[in-house]
XYZ file of C-alpha atoms in Angstrom:
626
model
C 49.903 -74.951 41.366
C 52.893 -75.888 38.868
C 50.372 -78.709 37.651
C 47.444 -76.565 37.241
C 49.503 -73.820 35.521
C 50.609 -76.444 32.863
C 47.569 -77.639 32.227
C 46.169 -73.984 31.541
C 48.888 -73.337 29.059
C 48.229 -76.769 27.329
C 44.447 -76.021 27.166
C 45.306 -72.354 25.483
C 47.499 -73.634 23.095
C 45.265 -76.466 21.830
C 42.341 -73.893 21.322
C 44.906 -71.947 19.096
C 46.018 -74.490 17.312
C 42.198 -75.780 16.393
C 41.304 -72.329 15.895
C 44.535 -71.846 13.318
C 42.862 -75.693 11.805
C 40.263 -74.326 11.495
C 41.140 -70.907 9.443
C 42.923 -73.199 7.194
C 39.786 -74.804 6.106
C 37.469 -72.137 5.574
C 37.740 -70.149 2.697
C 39.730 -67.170 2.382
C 37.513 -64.108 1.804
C 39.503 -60.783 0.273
C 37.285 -57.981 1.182
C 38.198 -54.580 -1.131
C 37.883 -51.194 0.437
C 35.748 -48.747 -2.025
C 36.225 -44.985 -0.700
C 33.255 -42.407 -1.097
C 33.093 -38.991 -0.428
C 30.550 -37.389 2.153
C 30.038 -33.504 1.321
C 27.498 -31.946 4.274
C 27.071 -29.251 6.571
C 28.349 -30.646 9.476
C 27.310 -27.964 11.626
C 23.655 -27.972 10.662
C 20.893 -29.969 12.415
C 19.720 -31.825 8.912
C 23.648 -32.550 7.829
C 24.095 -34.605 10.981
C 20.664 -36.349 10.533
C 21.664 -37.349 6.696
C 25.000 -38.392 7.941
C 23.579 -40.558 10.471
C 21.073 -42.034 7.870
C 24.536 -43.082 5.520
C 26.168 -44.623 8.058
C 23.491 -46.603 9.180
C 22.434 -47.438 6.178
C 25.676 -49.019 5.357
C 25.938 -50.578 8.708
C 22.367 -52.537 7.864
C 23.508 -53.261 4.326
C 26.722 -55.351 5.076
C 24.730 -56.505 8.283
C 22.281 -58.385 5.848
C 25.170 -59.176 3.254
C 27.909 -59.656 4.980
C 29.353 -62.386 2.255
C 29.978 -59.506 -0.395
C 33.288 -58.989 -1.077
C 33.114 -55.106 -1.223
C 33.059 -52.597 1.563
C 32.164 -48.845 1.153
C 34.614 -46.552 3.642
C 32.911 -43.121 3.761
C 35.731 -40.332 4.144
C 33.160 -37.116 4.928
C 34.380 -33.347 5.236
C 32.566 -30.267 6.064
C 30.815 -27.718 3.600
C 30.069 -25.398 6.396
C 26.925 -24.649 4.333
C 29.374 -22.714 1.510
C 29.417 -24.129 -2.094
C 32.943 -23.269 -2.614
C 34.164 -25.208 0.444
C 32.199 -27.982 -0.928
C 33.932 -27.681 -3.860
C 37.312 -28.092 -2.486
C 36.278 -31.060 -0.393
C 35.115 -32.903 -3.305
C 38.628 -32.048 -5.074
C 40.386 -32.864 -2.471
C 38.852 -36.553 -2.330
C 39.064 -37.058 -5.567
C 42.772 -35.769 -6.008
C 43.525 -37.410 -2.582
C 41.272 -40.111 -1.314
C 40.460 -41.330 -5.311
C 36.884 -41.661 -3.895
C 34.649 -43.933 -6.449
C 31.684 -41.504 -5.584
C 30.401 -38.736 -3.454
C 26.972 -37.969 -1.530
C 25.923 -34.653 -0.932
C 25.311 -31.526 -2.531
C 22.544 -30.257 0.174
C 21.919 -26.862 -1.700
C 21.448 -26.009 -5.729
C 24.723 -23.810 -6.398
C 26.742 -26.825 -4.677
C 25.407 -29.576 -7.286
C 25.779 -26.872 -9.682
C 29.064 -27.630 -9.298
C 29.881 -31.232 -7.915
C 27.937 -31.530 -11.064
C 30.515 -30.268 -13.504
C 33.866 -31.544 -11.180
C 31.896 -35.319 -11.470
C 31.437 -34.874 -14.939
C 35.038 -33.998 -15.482
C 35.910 -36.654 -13.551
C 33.672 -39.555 -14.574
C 32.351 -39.922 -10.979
C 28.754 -40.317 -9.748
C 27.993 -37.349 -7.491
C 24.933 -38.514 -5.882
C 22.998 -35.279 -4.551
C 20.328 -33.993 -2.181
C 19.664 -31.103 -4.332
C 18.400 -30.630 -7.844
C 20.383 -28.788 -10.694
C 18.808 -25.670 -12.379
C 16.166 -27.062 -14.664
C 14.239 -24.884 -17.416
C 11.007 -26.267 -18.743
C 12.802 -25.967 -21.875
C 15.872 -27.146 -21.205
C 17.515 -30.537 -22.395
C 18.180 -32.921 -20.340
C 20.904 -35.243 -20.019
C 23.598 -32.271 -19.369
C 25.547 -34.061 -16.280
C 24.869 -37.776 -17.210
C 27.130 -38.642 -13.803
C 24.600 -36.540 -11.768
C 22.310 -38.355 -9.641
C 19.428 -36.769 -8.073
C 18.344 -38.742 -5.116
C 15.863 -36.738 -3.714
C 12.180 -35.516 -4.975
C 11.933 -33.425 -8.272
C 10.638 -30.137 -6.845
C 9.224 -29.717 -10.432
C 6.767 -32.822 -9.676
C 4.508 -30.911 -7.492
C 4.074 -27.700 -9.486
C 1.278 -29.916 -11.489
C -0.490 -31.340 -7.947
C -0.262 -27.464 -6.976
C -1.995 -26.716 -10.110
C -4.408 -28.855 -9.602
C -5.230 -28.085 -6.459
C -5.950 -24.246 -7.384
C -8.080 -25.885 -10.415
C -9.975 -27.815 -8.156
C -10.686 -25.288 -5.695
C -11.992 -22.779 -8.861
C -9.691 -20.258 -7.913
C -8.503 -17.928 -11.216
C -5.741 -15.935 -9.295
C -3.015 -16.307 -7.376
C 0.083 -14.842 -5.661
C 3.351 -16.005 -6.137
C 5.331 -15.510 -3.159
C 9.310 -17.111 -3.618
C 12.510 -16.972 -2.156
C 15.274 -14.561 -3.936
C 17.695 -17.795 -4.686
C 18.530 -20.006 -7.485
C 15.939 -23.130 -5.940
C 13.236 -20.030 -5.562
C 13.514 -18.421 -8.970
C 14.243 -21.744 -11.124
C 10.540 -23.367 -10.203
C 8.979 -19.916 -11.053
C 8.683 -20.784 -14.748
C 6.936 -24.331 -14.602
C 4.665 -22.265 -12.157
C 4.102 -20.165 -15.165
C 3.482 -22.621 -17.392
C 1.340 -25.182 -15.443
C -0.997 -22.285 -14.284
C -1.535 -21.361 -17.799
C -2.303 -24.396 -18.781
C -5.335 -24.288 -15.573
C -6.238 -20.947 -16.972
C -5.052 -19.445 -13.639
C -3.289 -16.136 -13.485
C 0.211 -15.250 -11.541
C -1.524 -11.573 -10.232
C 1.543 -10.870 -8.501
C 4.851 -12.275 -8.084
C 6.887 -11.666 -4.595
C 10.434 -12.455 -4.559
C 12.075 -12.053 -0.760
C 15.458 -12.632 -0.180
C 16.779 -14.946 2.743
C 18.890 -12.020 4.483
C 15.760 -9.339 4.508
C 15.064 -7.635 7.561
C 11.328 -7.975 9.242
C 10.820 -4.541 7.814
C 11.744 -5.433 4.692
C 9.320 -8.089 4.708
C 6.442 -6.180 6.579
C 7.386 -3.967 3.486
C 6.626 -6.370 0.867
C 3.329 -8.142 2.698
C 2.127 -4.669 2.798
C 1.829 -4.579 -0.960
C 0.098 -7.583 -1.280
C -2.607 -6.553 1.118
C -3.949 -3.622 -1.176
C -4.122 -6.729 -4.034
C -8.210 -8.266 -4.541
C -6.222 -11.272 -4.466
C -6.101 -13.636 -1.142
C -4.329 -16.685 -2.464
C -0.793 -17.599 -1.539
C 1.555 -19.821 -2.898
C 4.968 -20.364 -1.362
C 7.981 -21.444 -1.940
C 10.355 -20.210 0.049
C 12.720 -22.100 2.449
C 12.063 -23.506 5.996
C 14.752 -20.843 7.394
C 12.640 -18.052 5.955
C 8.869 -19.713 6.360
C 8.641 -18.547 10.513
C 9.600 -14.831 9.809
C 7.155 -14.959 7.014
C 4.016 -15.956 8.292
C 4.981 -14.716 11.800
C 4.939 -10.828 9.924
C 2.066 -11.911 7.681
C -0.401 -12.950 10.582
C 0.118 -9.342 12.322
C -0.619 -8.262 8.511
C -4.057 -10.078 8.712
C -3.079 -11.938 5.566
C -3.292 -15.185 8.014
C -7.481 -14.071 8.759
C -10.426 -15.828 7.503
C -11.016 -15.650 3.821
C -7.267 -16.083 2.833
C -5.537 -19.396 1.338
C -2.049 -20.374 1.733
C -0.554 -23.583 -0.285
C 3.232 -24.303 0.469
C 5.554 -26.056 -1.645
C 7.139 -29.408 0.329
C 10.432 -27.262 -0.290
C 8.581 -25.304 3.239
C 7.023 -28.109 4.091
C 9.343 -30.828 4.541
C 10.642 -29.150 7.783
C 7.980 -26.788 9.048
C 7.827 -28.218 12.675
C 11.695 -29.185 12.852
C 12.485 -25.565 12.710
C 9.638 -23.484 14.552
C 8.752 -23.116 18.142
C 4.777 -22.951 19.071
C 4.568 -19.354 18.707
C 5.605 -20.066 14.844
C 3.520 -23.014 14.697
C 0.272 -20.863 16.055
C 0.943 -18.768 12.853
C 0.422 -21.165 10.461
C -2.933 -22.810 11.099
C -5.264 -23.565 8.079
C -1.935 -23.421 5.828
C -2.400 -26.496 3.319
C 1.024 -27.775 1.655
C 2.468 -30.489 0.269
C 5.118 -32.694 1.731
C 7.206 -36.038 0.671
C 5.181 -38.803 1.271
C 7.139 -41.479 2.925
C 4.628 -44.877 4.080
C 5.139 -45.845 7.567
C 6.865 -49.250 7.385
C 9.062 -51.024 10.712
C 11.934 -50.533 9.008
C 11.317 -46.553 9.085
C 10.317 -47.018 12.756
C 13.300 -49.233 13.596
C 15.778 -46.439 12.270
C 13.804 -43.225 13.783
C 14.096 -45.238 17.340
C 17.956 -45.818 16.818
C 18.830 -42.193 15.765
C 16.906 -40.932 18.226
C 19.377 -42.938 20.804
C 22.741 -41.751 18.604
C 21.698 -38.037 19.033
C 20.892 -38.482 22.567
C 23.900 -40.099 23.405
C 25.559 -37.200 21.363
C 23.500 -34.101 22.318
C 20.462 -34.649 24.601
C 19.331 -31.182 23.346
C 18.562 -32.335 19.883
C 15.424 -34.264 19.865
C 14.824 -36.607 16.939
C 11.005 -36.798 16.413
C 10.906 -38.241 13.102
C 14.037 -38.646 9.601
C 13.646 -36.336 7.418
C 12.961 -36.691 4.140
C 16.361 -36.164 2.902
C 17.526 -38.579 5.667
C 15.512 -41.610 4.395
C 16.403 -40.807 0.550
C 20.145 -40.354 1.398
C 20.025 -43.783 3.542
C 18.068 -45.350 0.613
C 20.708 -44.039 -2.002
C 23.369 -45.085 0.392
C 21.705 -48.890 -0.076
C 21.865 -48.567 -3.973
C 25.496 -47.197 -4.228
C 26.974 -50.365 -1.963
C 24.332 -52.858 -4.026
C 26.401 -51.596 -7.396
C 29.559 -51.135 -6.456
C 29.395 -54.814 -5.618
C 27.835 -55.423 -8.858
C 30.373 -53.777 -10.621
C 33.373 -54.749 -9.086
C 32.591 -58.927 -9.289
C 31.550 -57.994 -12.834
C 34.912 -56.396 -13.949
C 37.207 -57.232 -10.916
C 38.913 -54.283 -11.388
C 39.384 -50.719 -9.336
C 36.390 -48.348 -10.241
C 38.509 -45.096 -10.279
C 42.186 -45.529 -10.512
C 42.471 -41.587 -11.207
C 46.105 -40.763 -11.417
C 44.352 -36.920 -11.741
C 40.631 -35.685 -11.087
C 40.351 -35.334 -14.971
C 39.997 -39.002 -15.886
C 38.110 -42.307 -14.707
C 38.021 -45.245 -17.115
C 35.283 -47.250 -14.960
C 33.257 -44.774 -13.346
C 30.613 -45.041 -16.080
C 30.132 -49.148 -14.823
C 29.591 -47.902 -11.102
C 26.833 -45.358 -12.782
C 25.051 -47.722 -14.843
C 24.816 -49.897 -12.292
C 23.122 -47.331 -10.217
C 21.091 -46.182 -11.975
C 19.750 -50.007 -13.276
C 19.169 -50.275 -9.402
C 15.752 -51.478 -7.981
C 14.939 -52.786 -4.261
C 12.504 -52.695 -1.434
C 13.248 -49.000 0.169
C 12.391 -47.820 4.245
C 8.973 -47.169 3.291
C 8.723 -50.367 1.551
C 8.248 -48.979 -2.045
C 10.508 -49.381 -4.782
C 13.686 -47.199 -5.085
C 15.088 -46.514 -8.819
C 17.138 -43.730 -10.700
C 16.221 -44.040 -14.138
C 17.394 -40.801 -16.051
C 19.645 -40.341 -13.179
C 16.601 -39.138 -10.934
C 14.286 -40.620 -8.072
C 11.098 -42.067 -9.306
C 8.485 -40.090 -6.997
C 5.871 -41.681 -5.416
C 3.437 -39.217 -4.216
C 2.886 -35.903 -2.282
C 0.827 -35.976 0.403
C -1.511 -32.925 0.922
C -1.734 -31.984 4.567
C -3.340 -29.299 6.616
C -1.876 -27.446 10.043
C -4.007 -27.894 12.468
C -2.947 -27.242 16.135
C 0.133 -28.415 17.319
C 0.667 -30.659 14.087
C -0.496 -31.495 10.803
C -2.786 -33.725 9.144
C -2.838 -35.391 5.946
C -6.435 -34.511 3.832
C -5.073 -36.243 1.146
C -2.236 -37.806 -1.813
C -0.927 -36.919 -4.907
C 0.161 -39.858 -7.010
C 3.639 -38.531 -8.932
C 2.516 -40.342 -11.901
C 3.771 -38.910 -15.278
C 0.534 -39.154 -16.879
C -1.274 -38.060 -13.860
C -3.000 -34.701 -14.576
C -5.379 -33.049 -12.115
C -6.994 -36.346 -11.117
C -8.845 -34.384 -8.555
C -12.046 -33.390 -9.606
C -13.838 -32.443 -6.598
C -13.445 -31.224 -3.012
C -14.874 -34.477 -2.065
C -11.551 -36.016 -2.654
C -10.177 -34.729 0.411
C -11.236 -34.336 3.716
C -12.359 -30.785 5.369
C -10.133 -28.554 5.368
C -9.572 -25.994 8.131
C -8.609 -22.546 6.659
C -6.787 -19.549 8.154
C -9.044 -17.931 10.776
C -10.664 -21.278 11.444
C -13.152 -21.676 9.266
C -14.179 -24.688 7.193
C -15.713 -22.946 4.614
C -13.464 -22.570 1.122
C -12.581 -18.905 0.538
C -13.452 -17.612 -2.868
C -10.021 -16.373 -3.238
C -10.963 -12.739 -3.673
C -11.536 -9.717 -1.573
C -14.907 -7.725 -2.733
C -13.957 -5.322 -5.256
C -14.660 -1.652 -4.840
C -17.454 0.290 -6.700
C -15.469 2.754 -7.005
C -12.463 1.015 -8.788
C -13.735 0.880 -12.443
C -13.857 4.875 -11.854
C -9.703 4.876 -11.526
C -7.767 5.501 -14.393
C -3.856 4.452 -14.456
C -1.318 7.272 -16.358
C 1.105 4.579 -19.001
C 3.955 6.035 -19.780
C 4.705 4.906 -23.377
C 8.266 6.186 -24.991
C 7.975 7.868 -28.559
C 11.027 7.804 -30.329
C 12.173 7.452 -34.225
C 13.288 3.762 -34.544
C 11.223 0.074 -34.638
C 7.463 1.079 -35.204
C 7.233 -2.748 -34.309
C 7.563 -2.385 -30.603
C 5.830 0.916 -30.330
C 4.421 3.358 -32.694
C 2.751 6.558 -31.803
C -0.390 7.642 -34.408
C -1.617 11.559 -34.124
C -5.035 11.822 -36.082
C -4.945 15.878 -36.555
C -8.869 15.691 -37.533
C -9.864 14.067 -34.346
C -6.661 15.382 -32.639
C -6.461 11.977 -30.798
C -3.706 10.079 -30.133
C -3.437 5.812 -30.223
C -0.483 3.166 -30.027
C 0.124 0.455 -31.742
C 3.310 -2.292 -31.669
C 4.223 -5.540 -30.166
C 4.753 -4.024 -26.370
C 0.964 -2.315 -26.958
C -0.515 -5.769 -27.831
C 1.219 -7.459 -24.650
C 0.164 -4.984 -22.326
C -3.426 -4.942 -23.504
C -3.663 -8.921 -23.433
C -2.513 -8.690 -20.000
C -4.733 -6.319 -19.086
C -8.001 -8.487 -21.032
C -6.783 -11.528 -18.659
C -7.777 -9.582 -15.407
C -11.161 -10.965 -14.150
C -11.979 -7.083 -13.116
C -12.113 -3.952 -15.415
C -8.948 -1.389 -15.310
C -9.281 1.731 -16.953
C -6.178 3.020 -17.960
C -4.495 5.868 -20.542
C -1.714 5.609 -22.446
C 0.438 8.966 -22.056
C 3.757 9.939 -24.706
C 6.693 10.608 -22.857
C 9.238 11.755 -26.243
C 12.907 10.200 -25.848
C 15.563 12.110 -27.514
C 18.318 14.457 -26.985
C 16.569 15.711 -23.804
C 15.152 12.459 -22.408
C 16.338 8.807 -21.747
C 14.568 5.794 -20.764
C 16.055 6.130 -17.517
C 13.917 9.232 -17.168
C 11.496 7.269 -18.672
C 11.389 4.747 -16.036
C 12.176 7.117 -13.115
C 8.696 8.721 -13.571
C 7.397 5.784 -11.723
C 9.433 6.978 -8.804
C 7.946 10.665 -9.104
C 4.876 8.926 -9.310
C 4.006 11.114 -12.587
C 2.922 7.345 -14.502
C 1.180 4.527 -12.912
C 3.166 1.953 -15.574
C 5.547 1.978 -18.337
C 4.844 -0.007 -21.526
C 7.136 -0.003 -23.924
C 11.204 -1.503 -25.444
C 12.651 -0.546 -21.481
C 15.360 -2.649 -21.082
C 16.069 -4.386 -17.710
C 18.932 -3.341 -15.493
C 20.391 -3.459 -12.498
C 20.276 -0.063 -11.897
C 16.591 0.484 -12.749
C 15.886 -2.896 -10.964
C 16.598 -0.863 -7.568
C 13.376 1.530 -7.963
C 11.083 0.286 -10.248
C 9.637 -3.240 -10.062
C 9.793 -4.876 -13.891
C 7.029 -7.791 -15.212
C 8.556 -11.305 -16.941
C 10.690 -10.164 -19.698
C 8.766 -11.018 -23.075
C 11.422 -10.430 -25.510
C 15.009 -11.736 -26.029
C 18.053 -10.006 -26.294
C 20.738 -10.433 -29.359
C 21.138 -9.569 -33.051
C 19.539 -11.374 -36.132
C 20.538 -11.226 -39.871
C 18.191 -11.072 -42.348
C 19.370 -12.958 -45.608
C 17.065 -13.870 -49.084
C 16.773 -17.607 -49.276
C 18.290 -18.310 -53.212
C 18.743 -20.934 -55.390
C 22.062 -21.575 -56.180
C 23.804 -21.681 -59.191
C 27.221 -22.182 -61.096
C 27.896 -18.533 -60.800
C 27.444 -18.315 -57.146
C 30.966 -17.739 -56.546
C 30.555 -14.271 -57.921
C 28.113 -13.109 -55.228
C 30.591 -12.337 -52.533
C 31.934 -9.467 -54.923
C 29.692 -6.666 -56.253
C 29.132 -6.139 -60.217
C 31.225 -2.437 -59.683
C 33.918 -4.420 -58.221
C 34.433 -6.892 -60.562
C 34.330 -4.578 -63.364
C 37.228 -2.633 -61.378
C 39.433 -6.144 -61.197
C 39.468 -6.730 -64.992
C 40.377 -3.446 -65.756
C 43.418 -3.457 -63.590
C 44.060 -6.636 -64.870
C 43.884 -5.480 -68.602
C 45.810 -1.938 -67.377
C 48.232 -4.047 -66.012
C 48.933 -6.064 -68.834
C 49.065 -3.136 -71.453
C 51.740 -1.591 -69.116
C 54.083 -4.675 -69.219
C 53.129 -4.936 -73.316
C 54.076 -1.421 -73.512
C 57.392 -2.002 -71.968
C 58.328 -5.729 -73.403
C 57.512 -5.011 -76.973
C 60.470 -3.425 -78.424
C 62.879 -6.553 -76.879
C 60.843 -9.005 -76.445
C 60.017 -10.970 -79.353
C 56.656 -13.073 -77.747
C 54.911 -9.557 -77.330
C 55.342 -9.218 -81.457
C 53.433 -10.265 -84.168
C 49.671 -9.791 -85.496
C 47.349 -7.794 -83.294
C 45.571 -10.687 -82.310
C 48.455 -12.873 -81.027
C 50.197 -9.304 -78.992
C 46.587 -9.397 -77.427
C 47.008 -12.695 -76.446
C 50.161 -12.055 -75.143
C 48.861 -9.160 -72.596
C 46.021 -11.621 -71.240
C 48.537 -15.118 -70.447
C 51.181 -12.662 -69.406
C 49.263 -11.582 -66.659
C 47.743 -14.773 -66.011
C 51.114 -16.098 -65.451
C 52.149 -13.438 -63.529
C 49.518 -13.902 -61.103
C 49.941 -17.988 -61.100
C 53.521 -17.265 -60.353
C 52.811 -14.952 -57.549
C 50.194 -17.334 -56.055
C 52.953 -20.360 -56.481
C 55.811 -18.193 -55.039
C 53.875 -17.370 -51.937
């Protein structure tokens, strides 16, 4: 047993000791740590999916590269769904944790903000949400912001088309009352224009309504000619919404609904079959993602993590934000090793969360990134956004959907659909197959209504609104910039509207605010007119797209200049009254110096002298002396 015993020992130490050899030889590998922030709602059922998708998606990376010299550490904290607690989780990793980047931002007000703390900082802030964007607006803003997820602008133009297409002139714009709802509303505006398709009515419903508050609303829009839909309204809001519009019977044959991919994307993650049952025939648009084994290796494996974790959460399929955070995830751990055997040196060696001297490397190298994605198509940030591939158009049918057809994201790509044929059939609310016309039948008896206008008549700009009184034909007409507006709106409408336009005088006895409540008493149909929008108003009275932009202009002749340009500041009356002051002034002090002072003697001529440089001195003096 002694013998035995001994020989064990001998045998362990030997391995060591070839083992320790063995170290010796191979080369010694430094591996550096590069912290990044997480930012996500935790608590939600898409924060722990995109979560999962990061950490796996580093997992396969160093997996497949496990000779780089660089490891990402992910340090993640809790937004709880509130942009200000996001906010002071990104602070604190940056004034803690000196994080090199952070992933998150899963709403617009919190990249709204990560946006400005990562430009202040130099650090990438790669997000799942989109800043607010203006068709007009120039870009470039946040050049440290990274939008890793689909441009919700991209589909307003495959929307478009689709209404083009179909040879439907009017729609209704039904969006959610938040800063992703109303932001999209004008490239609506302006890509329907460009179809020569008219907004009819915009509906704006806020997240936190009541059902009767949207019964409410739906209720207006069923007394419209208009039956078609588009929405864009969230996934928490899209069951409540079609579950009150199908007891409406805005969900019946003849109606068309086309959803944004914003309700899209997670229509059946969020809805149980009753919901579901309300939105056959709805056609939308969702993130196309190809199916590739990669995709199908990582739905299989989080569907065993959640299981493990909560067998009540069933993973059917990643989301879309899932596969474009685990694709961005790839990209940030392909540059930081870029960058860091480029330079050799720490990304972000903030000593505060105002200054980074190499964060601008780790975002060039991002966004020069290009690779083989889950779906197998190529992934790249150019302009610090996600080069879409396509939308694909799909209809609900039964327990699921199905896809009729795609929408390349191309950026010359303009209504490439030219026919129905393009797509398969298409099964419509109520059923049927048959494309509604987008129109109820209009009542003979219609034409024969005439709406009251209000129109304010006050002394002020005849450019907005001007009241003429012909006392031969004692008739009354209006004229101005708010007259022409109305009256091209009104020449847009594909039916006739009668309508007449009634003074209401504004002066010592009237306001606009008893303008405007007139609506309420239900004394005018409308108000046309220079009504300004507020808050208060806002409560009662629904107001159209403002037309007209606040602020104060100045009006000033365009002249040529000249070497006497410096006198134009003063007037003619007041230079006249400087030079006599100046002579007056002089006379006084000649007046006084004369009889001693022998420089304010002599000929006329040289005593007048004397008054002018006097008081040319005495002013140079005064100037030098202050």
């Amino acid at each position: 047993m002694e013998f035995q015993g001994k020989k064990q020992t001998i045998l362990c130490l030997s391995f060591v000791t070839l083992f320790s050899l063995l170290g010796l030889c191979s080369p010694n590998i430094v591996v550096e740590e590069v912290h990044v922030g997480v930012i996500l709602d935790m608590g939600s059922r898409e924060g722990k999916i995109i979560l999962s998708c990061i950490s796996t998606a580093l997992s396969d990376f160093y997996h497949l590269h496990n000779n780089y010299s660089t490891r990402v550490i992910l340090h993640t904290r809790d937004s709880i769904g509130k942009p200000l607690h996001a906010l002071s989780a990104a602070l604190n990793l940056l004034d803690k944790i000196k994080v090199e980047a952070i992933i998150g931002a899963q709403t617009r007000m919190e990249a709204n903000l990560l946006a400005e703390l990562g430009e202040e900082a130099k650090v990438p802030v790669l997000s799942l949400s989109g800043l607010r964007t203006s068709p007009f607006g120039a870009p470039g803003k946040y050049p440290f912001f990274v939008e890793i997820t689909q441009d919700e602008t991209s589909q307003v133009t495959a929307i478009s088309g689709l209404i083009e297409m179909f040879k439907w002139r009017d729609v209704i714009l039904l969006y959610e009352n938040t800063d992703y709802g109303r932001d999209i509303i004008p490239f609506f505006i302006n890509s329907f224009e460009e179809a020569n398709v008219t907004i009819v009515y915009k509906s704006c419903i806020a997240a936190s309504s009541a059902d009767e508050q949207i019964i409410e609303e739906l209720r207006n829009l069923t007394k419209l000619k208009t039956t078609v839909f588009v929405v864009h309204v969230s996934h928490f809001l899209v069951p409540r919404l079609l579950l009150n519009a199908k007891k409406l019977g805005l969900l019946s044959e003849g109606y068309a609904w086309i959803m944004t991919s914003t309700s899209m994307n997670f229509l059946h993650y969020s809805m149980d079959p009753s919901v579901i049952e309300s939105t056959q025939g709805v056609l939308g648009l969702k993130s196309y993602t190809p199916a590739s084994t990669r995709l199908h290796n990582l739905t299989s494996r989080l569907r065993r993590i959640f299981y493990m974790q909560d067998p009540n959460i069933e993973v059917s399929a990643v989301t879309p934000d899932g596969i474009w955070a685990y694709d961005a995830t790839w990209a940030l751990a392909e540059a930081v090793e870029r960058t860091w055997t480029s330079t050799g040196l720490n990304l972000v060696n903030l000593n505060n969360i105002t200054s980074s001297k190499h964060g601008l490397l780790l975002l060039q190298e991002i966004l020069q990134t290009r690779f083989k994605g889950l779906s197998g198509e190529e992934i790249q940030y150019p302009n610090g956004k996600l080069v879409s591939s396509a939308f694909e158009i799909v209809n609900v049918i039964g327990k699921g959907e199905r896809r009729v057809g795609l929408w390349p994201c191309e950026e010359n790509h303009k209504r490439n659909l030219l026919s129905t044929n393009d797509l398969e059939t298409i099964i419509w609310p109520g059923g049927s197959s048959t494309l509604p016309n987008g129109s109820k039948k209009q009542l003979s008896t219609s034409s024969e209504i005439k709406l009251r206008v209000g129109v304010p008549v006050r002394i002020g700009f005849n450019e907005l609104v001007h009241m003429n009184h012909d006392i031969q034909t004692n008739r009354t007409s209006f004229t101005g910039f708010c007259i022409d507006v109305f009256e091209a709106a009104i020449s847009k409408l594909p039916y006739k509207v009668n309508y007449d336009f009634v003074p209401f005088a504004i002066g010592i006895n009237a306001s606009y605010n008893d303008l405007v409540h007139q609506l309420v008493l239900q004394t005018f149909d409308a108000v046309v007119g220079d009504t300004t929008i507020t808050s208060e108003r806002s409560q009662h009275v629904g107001f159209t797209t403002p037309y007209t932009d606040l602020g104060v202009g100045m009006l000033v002749s365009n002249e040529k200049e000249d070497m006497w340009f410096f006198l134009k500041p003063l007037s003619a009356d007041l230079w006249i009254t400087s030079a006599g002051f100046f002579i007056l002034t002089g006379f006084v002090v000649w007046v006084i110096e004369r009889p001693v002072n022998p420089e304010f003697q002599g000929t006329p001529s040289q005593q007048i002298g004397s008054i002018l440089w006097g008081e040319v001195v005495n002013v140079l003096g005064r100037a030098s002396a202050n």
